[in-house]
Tab-separated table of C-alpha atoms in Angstrom:
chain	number	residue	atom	x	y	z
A	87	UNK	CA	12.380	17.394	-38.850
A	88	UNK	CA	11.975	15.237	-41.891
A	89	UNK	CA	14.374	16.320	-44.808
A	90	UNK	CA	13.450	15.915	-48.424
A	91	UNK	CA	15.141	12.202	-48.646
A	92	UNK	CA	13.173	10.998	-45.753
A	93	UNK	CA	10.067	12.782	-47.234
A	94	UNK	CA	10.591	10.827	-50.389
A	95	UNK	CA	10.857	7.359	-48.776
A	96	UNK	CA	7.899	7.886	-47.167
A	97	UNK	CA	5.823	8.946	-50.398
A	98	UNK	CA	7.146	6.353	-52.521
A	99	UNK	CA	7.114	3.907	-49.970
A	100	UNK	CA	3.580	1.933	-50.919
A	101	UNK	CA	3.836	-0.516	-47.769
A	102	UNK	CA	5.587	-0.057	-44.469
A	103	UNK	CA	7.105	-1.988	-41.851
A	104	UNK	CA	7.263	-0.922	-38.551
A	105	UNK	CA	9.324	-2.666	-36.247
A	106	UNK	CA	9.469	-2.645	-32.032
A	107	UNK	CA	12.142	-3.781	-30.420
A	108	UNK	CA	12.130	-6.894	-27.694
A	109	UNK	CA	11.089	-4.724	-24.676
A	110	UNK	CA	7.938	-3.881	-25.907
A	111	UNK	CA	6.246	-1.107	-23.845
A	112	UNK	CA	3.555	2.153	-23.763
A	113	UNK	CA	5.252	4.359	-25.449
A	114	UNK	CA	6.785	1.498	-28.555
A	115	UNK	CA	3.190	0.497	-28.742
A	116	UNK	CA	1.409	3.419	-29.338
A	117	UNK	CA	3.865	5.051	-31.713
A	118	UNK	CA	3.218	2.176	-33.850
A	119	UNK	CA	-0.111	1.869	-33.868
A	120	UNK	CA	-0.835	5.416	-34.208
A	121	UNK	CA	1.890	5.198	-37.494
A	122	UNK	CA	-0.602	2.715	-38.467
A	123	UNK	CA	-3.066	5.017	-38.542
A	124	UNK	CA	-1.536	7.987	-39.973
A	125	UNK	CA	-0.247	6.171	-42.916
A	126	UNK	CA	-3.050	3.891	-43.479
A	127	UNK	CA	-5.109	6.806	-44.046
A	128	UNK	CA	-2.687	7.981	-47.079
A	129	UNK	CA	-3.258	4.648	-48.265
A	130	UNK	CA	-0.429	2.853	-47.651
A	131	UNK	CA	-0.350	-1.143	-46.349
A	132	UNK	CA	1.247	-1.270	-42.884
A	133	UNK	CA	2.767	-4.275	-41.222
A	134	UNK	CA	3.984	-4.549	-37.256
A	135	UNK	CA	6.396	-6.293	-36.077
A	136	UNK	CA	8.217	-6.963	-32.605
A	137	UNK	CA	10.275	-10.257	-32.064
A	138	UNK	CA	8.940	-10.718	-28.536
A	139	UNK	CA	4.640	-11.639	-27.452
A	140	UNK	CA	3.018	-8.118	-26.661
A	141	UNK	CA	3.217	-7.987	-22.708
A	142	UNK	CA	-0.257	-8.775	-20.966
A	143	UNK	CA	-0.342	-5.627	-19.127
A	144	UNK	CA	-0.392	-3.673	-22.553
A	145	UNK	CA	-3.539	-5.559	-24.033
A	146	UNK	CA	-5.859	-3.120	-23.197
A	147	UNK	CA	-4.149	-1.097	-26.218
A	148	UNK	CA	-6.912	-1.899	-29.411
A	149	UNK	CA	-4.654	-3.358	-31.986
A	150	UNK	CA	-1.889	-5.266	-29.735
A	151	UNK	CA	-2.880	-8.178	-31.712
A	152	UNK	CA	-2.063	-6.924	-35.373
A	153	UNK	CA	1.918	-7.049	-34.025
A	154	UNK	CA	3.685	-9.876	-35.968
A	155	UNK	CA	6.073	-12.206	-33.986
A	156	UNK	CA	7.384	-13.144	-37.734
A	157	UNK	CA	9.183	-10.343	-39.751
A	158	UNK	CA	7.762	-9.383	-43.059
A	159	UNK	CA	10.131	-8.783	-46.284
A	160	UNK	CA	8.065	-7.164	-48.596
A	161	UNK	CA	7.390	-3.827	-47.191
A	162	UNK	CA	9.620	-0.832	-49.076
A	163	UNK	CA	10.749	1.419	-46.068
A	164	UNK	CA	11.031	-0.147	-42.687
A	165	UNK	CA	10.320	2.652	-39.612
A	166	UNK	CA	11.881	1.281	-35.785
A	167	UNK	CA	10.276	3.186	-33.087
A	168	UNK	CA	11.834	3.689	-29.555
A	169	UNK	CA	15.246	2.528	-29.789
A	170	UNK	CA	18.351	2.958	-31.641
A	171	UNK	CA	19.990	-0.222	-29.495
A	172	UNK	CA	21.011	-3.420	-31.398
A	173	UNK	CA	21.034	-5.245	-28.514
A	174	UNK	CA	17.005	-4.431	-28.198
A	175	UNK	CA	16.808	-5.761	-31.841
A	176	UNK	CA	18.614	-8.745	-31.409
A	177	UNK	CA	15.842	-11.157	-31.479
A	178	UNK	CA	14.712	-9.864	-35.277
A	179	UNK	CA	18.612	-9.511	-36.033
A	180	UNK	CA	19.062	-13.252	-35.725
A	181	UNK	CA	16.664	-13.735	-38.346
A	182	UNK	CA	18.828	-13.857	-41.794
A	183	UNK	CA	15.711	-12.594	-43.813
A	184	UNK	CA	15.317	-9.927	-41.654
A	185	UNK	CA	19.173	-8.734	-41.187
A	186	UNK	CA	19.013	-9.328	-45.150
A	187	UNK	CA	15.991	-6.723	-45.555
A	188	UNK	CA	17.781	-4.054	-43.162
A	189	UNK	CA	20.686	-4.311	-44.988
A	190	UNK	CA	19.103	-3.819	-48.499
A	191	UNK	CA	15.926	-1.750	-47.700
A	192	UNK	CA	15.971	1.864	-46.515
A	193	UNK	CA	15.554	2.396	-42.510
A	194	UNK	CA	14.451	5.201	-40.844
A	195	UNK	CA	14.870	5.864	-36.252
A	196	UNK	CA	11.935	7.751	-34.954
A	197	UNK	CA	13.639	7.503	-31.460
A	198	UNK	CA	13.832	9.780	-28.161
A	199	UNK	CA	16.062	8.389	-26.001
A	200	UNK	CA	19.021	10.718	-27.436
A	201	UNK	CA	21.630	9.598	-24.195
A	202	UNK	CA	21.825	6.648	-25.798
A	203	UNK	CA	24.707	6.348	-28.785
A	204	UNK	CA	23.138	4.317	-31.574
A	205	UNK	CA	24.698	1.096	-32.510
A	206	UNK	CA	22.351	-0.364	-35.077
A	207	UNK	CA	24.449	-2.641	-37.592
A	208	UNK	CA	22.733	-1.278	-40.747
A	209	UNK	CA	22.134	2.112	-42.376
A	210	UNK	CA	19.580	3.639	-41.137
A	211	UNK	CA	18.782	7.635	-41.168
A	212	UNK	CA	17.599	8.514	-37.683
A	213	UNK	CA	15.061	11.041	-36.708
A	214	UNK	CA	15.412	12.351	-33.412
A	215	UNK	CA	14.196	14.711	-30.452
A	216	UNK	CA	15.898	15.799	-27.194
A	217	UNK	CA	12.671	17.496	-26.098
A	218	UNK	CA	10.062	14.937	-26.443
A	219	UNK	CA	9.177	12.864	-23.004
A	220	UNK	CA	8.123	9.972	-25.410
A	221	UNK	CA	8.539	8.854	-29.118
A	222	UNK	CA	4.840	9.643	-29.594
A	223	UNK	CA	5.195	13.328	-28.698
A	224	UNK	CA	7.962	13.346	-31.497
A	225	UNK	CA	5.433	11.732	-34.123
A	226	UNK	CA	3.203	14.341	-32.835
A	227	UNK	CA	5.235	17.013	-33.164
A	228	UNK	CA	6.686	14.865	-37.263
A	229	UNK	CA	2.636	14.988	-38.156
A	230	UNK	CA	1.866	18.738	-37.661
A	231	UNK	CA	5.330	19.844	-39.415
A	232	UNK	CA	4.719	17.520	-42.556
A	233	UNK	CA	0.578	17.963	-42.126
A	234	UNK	CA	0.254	14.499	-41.709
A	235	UNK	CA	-3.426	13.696	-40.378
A	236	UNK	CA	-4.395	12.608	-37.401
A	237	UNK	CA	-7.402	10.926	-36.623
A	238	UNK	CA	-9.342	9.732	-33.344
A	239	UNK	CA	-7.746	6.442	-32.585
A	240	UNK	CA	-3.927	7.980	-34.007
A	241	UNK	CA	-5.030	10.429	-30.960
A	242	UNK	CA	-5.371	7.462	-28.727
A	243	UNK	CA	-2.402	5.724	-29.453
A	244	UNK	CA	-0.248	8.895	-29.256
A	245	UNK	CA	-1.492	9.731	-25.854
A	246	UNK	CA	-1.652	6.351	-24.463
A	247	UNK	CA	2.341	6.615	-25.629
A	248	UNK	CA	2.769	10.015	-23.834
A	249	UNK	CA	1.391	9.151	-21.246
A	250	UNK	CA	3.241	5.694	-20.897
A	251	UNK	CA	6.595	7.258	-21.279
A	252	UNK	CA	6.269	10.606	-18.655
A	253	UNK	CA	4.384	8.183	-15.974
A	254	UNK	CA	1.415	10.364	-16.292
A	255	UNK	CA	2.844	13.728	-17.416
A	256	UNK	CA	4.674	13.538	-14.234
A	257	UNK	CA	8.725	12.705	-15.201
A	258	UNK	CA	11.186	15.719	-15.400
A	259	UNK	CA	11.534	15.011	-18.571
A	260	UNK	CA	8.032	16.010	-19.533
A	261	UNK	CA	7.538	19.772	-20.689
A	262	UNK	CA	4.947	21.953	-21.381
A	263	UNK	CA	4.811	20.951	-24.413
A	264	UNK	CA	3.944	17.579	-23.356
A	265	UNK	CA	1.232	18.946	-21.792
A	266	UNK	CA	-0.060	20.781	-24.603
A	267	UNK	CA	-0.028	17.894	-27.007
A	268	UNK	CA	-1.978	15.592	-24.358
A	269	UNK	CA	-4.876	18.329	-24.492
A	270	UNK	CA	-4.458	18.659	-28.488
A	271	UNK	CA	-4.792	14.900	-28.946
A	272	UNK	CA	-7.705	15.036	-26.553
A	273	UNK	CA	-9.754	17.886	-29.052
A	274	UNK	CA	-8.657	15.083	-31.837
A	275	UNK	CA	-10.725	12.504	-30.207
A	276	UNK	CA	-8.395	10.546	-27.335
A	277	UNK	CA	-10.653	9.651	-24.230
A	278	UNK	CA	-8.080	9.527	-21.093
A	279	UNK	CA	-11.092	8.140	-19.279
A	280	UNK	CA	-11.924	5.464	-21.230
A	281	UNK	CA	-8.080	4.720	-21.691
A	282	UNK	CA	-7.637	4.282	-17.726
A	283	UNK	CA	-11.024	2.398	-17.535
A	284	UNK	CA	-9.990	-0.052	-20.427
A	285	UNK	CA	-6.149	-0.173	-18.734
A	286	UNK	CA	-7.267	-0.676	-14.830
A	287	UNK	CA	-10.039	-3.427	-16.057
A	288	UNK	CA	-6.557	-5.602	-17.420
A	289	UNK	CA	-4.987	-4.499	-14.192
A	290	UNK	CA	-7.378	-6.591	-12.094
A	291	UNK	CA	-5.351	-10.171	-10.678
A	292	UNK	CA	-6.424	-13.202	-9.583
A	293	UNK	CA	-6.223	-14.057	-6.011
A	294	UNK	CA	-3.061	-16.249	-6.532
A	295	UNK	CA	-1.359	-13.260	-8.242
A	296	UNK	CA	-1.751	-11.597	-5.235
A	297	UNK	CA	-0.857	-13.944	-2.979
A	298	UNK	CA	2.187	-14.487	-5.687
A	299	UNK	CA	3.310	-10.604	-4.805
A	300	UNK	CA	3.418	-11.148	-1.400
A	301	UNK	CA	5.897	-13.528	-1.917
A	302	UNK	CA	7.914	-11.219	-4.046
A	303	UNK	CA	7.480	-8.793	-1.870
A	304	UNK	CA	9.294	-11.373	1.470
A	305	UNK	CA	11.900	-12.216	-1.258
A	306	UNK	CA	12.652	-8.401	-1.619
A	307	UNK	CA	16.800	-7.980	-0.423
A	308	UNK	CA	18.810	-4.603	0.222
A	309	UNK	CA	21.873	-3.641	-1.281
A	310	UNK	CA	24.683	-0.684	-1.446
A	311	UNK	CA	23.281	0.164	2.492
A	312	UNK	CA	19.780	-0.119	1.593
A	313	UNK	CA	19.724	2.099	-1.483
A	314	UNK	CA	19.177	-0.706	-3.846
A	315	UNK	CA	16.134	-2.920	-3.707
A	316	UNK	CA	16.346	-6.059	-5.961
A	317	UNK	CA	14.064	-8.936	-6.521
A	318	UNK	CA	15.002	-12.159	-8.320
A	319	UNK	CA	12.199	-14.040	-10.315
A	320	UNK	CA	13.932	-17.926	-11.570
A	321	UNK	CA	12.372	-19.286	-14.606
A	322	UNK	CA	9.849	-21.702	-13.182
A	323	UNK	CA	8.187	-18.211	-12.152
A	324	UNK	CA	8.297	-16.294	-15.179
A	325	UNK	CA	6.473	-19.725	-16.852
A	326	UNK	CA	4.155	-19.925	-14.015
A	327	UNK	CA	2.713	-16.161	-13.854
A	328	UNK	CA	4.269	-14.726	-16.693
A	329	UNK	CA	0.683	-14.816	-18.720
A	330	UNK	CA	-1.131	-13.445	-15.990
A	331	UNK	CA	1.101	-10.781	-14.726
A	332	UNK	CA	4.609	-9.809	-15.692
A	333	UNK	CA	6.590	-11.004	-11.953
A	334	UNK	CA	8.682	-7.804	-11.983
A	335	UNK	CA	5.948	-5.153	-12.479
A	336	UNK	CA	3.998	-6.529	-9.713
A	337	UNK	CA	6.138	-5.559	-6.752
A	338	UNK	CA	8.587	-2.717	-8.993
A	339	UNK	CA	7.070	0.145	-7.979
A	340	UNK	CA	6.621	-0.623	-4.305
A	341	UNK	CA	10.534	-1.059	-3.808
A	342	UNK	CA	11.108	2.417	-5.271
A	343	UNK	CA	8.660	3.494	-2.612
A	344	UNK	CA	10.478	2.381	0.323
A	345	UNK	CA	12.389	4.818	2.264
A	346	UNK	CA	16.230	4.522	1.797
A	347	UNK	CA	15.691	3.168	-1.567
A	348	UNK	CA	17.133	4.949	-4.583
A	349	UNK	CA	17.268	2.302	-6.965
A	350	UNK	CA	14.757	-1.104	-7.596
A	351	UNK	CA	16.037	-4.119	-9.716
A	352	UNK	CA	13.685	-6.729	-10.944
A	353	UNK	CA	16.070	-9.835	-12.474
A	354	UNK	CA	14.929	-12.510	-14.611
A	355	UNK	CA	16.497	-15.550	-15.919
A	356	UNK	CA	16.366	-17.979	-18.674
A	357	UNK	CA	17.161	-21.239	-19.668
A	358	UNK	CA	19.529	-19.952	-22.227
A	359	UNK	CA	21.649	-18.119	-19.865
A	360	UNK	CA	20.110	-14.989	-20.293
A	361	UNK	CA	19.440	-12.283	-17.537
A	362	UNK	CA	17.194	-9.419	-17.884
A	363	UNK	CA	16.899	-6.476	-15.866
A	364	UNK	CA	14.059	-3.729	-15.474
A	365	UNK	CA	14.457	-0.333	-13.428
A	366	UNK	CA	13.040	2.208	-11.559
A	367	UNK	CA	14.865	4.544	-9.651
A	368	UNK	CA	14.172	7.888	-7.063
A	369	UNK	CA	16.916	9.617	-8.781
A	370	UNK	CA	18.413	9.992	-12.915
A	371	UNK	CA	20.412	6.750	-12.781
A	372	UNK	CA	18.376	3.936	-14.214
A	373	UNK	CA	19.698	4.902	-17.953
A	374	UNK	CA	23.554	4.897	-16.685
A	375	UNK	CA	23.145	1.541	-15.120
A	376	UNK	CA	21.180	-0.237	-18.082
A	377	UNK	CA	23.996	1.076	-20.712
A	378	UNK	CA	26.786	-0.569	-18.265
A	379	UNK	CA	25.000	-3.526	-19.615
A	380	UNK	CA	24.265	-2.885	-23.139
A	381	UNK	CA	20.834	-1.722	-22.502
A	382	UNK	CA	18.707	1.381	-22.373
A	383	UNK	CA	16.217	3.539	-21.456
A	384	UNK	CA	15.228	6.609	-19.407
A	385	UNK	CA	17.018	8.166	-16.305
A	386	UNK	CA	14.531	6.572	-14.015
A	387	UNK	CA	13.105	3.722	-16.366
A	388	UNK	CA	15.528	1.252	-18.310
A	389	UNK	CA	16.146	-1.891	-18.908
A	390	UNK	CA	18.752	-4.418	-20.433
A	391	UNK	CA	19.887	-8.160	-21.324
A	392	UNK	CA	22.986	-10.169	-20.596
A	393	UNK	CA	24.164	-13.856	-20.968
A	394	UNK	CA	26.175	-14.203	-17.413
A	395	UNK	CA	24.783	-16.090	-14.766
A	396	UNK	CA	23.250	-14.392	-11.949
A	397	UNK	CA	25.312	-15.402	-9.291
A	398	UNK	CA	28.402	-14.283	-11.328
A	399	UNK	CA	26.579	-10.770	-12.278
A	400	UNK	CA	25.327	-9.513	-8.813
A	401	UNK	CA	29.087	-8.781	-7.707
A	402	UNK	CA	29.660	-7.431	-10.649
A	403	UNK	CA	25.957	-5.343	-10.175
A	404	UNK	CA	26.531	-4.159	-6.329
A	405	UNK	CA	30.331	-3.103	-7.013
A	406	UNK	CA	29.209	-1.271	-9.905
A	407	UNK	CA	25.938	0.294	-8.031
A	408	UNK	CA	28.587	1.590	-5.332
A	409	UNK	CA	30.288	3.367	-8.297
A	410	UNK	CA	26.766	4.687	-9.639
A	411	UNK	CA	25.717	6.287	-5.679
A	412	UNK	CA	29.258	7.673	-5.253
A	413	UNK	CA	29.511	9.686	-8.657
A	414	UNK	CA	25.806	10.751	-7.830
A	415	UNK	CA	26.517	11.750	-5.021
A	416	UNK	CA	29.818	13.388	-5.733
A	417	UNK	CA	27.810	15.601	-7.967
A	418	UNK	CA	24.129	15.786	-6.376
A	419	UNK	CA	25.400	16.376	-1.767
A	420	UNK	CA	22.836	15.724	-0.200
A	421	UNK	CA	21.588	18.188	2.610
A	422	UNK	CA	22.125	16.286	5.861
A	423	UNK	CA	18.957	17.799	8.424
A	424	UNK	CA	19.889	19.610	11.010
A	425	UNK	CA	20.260	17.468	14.374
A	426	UNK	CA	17.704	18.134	17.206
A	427	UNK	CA	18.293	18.992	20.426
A	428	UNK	CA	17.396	17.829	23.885
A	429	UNK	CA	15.603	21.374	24.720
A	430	UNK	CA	13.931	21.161	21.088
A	431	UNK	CA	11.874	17.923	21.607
A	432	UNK	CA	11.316	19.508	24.959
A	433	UNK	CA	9.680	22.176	23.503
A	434	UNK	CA	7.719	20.601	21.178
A	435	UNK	CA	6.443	18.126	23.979
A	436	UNK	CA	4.940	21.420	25.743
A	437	UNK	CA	3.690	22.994	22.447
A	438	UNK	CA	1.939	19.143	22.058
A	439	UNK	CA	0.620	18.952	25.869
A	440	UNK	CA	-0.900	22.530	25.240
């Protein structure tokens, strides 16, 4: 995967800078840490960066706390992990010593999310996989080719990044492969038992969370003839709960669950006009509805950030949703069931009395 120039920048490279971008998640997390590892233990310094606070629900991760808010400039070779989007770097690309060290430093992508065209405004040499479910199956796959070593808590990190990315090994896009390097990272010393105890023990909410998620959950309105589920969370909110619980992730997953639903929505706002958007979806549209917006991410996990107010973008959202269902379904009919008769309820009505 690695050609001889990208080799070299990594040997000669005595400290490294590896850099998230502002939606921090599973999968970004991991692959850094675990690159943490993996060159730390060929003796190089490491530094971690990520313009954004590490999400709460990700501090069960050993090492969340090493990520820098501020960006370091003396590293030699900088490594991004997980995206090839400017507008997901935007936060450290309005820093002039940071734009300055992209610009003048070598860059290397270690990025999986190939549907996405990369827009980065610097040179930067990208390495990349169509076949990995998550970036840290691809720095799996980068360690065995170049014999890079991987020890016990490089095992963690990769798997808790697998596993992040493929929901559980359980997206379409995870393989048998993916399967196969969960069990080898396993051998090298990853728990998965320990992980989930460590993970559900942050999970636990306070009462008023939970009370907060019912509320989310009443506030909860239907779009595009049900099939889109979105919930809007103001800024008051996301300052109230936003260090207990992130206000989207609460109630996400339960308005992909509900029948009808193909798409969920959580939208935030800010004080400086921004909106952000998470997905989920039922089917592979999440990725084609975050790029409409400059973001990116997974068929049925994305995300992305605008500066429009909301009650200017949700036209522009539902119109553009109606677009995303008809081309869907234009491609994807859907079998309509076969309509029951009078004399076939009958019949099962005896069959039931019997």
């Amino acid at each position: 995967m690695l050609n001889e120039s990208q080799r070299k920048l990594i040997a000669d490279a005595k400290k490294i800078l590896v850099i998230q971008a502002e939606n921090p998640d599973g999968d970004s997390l991991g692959s850094a840490l675990a690159l943490e590892e993996i060159f730390g233990e060929m003796g190089k310094e490491i530094a971690l960066h990520c313009p954004v606070q590490i999400p709460t629900y990700l501090r069960h991760i050993a090492g969340w706390d090493r990520v820098l808010l501020d960006f370091p400039t003396d590293a030699d070779l900088a490594i991004i992990v997980d995206t090839s989007s400017k507008i997901l770097l935007s936060k450290t690309l309005a820093d002039p010593a940071a734009t300055n060290f992209l610009n003048t430093h070598p860059v290397l992508v270690l990025d999986h999310h190939v549907n996405v065209e990369p827009d980065l405004p610097f040179l930067a040499q990208y390495i990349a996989s169509d076949t990995a479910v998550a970036t840290g199956e691809l720095i799996y796959d980068l360690s065995c080719e170049e014999k890079w070593s991987i020890n016990p808590v490089a095992a963690t990190n990769l798997f808790i990044s697998i596993q992040a990315d493929s929901l559980g090994l359980t997206t379409v896009a995870t393989t048998a492969d993916s399967f196969a390097v969960c069990a080898e990272l396993v051998r090298l010393g990853a728990n998965p038992a320990d992980i989930e105890e460590k993970r559900r023990e942050l999970m636990k909410k306070k009462p008023e969370i939970l009370k907060y998620k019912g509320q989310l959950i009443e506030r909860v309105e239907y779009f595009n003839d049900g099939r889109t589920a979105l919930v809007f969370v103001p800024f008051d909110e996301i300052q109230e709960y936003s260090n207990d619980y992130n206000p989207t992730m609460l109630v996400l997953d339960e308005m992909r669950l509900v029948i009808g639903v193909d798409v969920a929505i959580g939208v935030k706002t800010y004080p400086d006009g921004k909106l952000t958007g998470k997905l989920r979806s039922n089917i592979p549209v999440s990725h084609l509805i975050a790029k409409f917006f400059g973001g990116d991410g997974h068929p049925y996990a994305a995300g992305f950030r605008i500066y429009e107010k909301y009650d200017a973008w949700l036209p522009e959202f539902t119109a553009m949703m109606e677009k995303i269902f008809a081309e869907y379904d234009a491609e994807n009919p859907r079998e309509m069931p076969e309509s029951k008769t009078d004399s076939d309820f009958k019949s099962f009505r005896v069959k039931e009395g019997k």
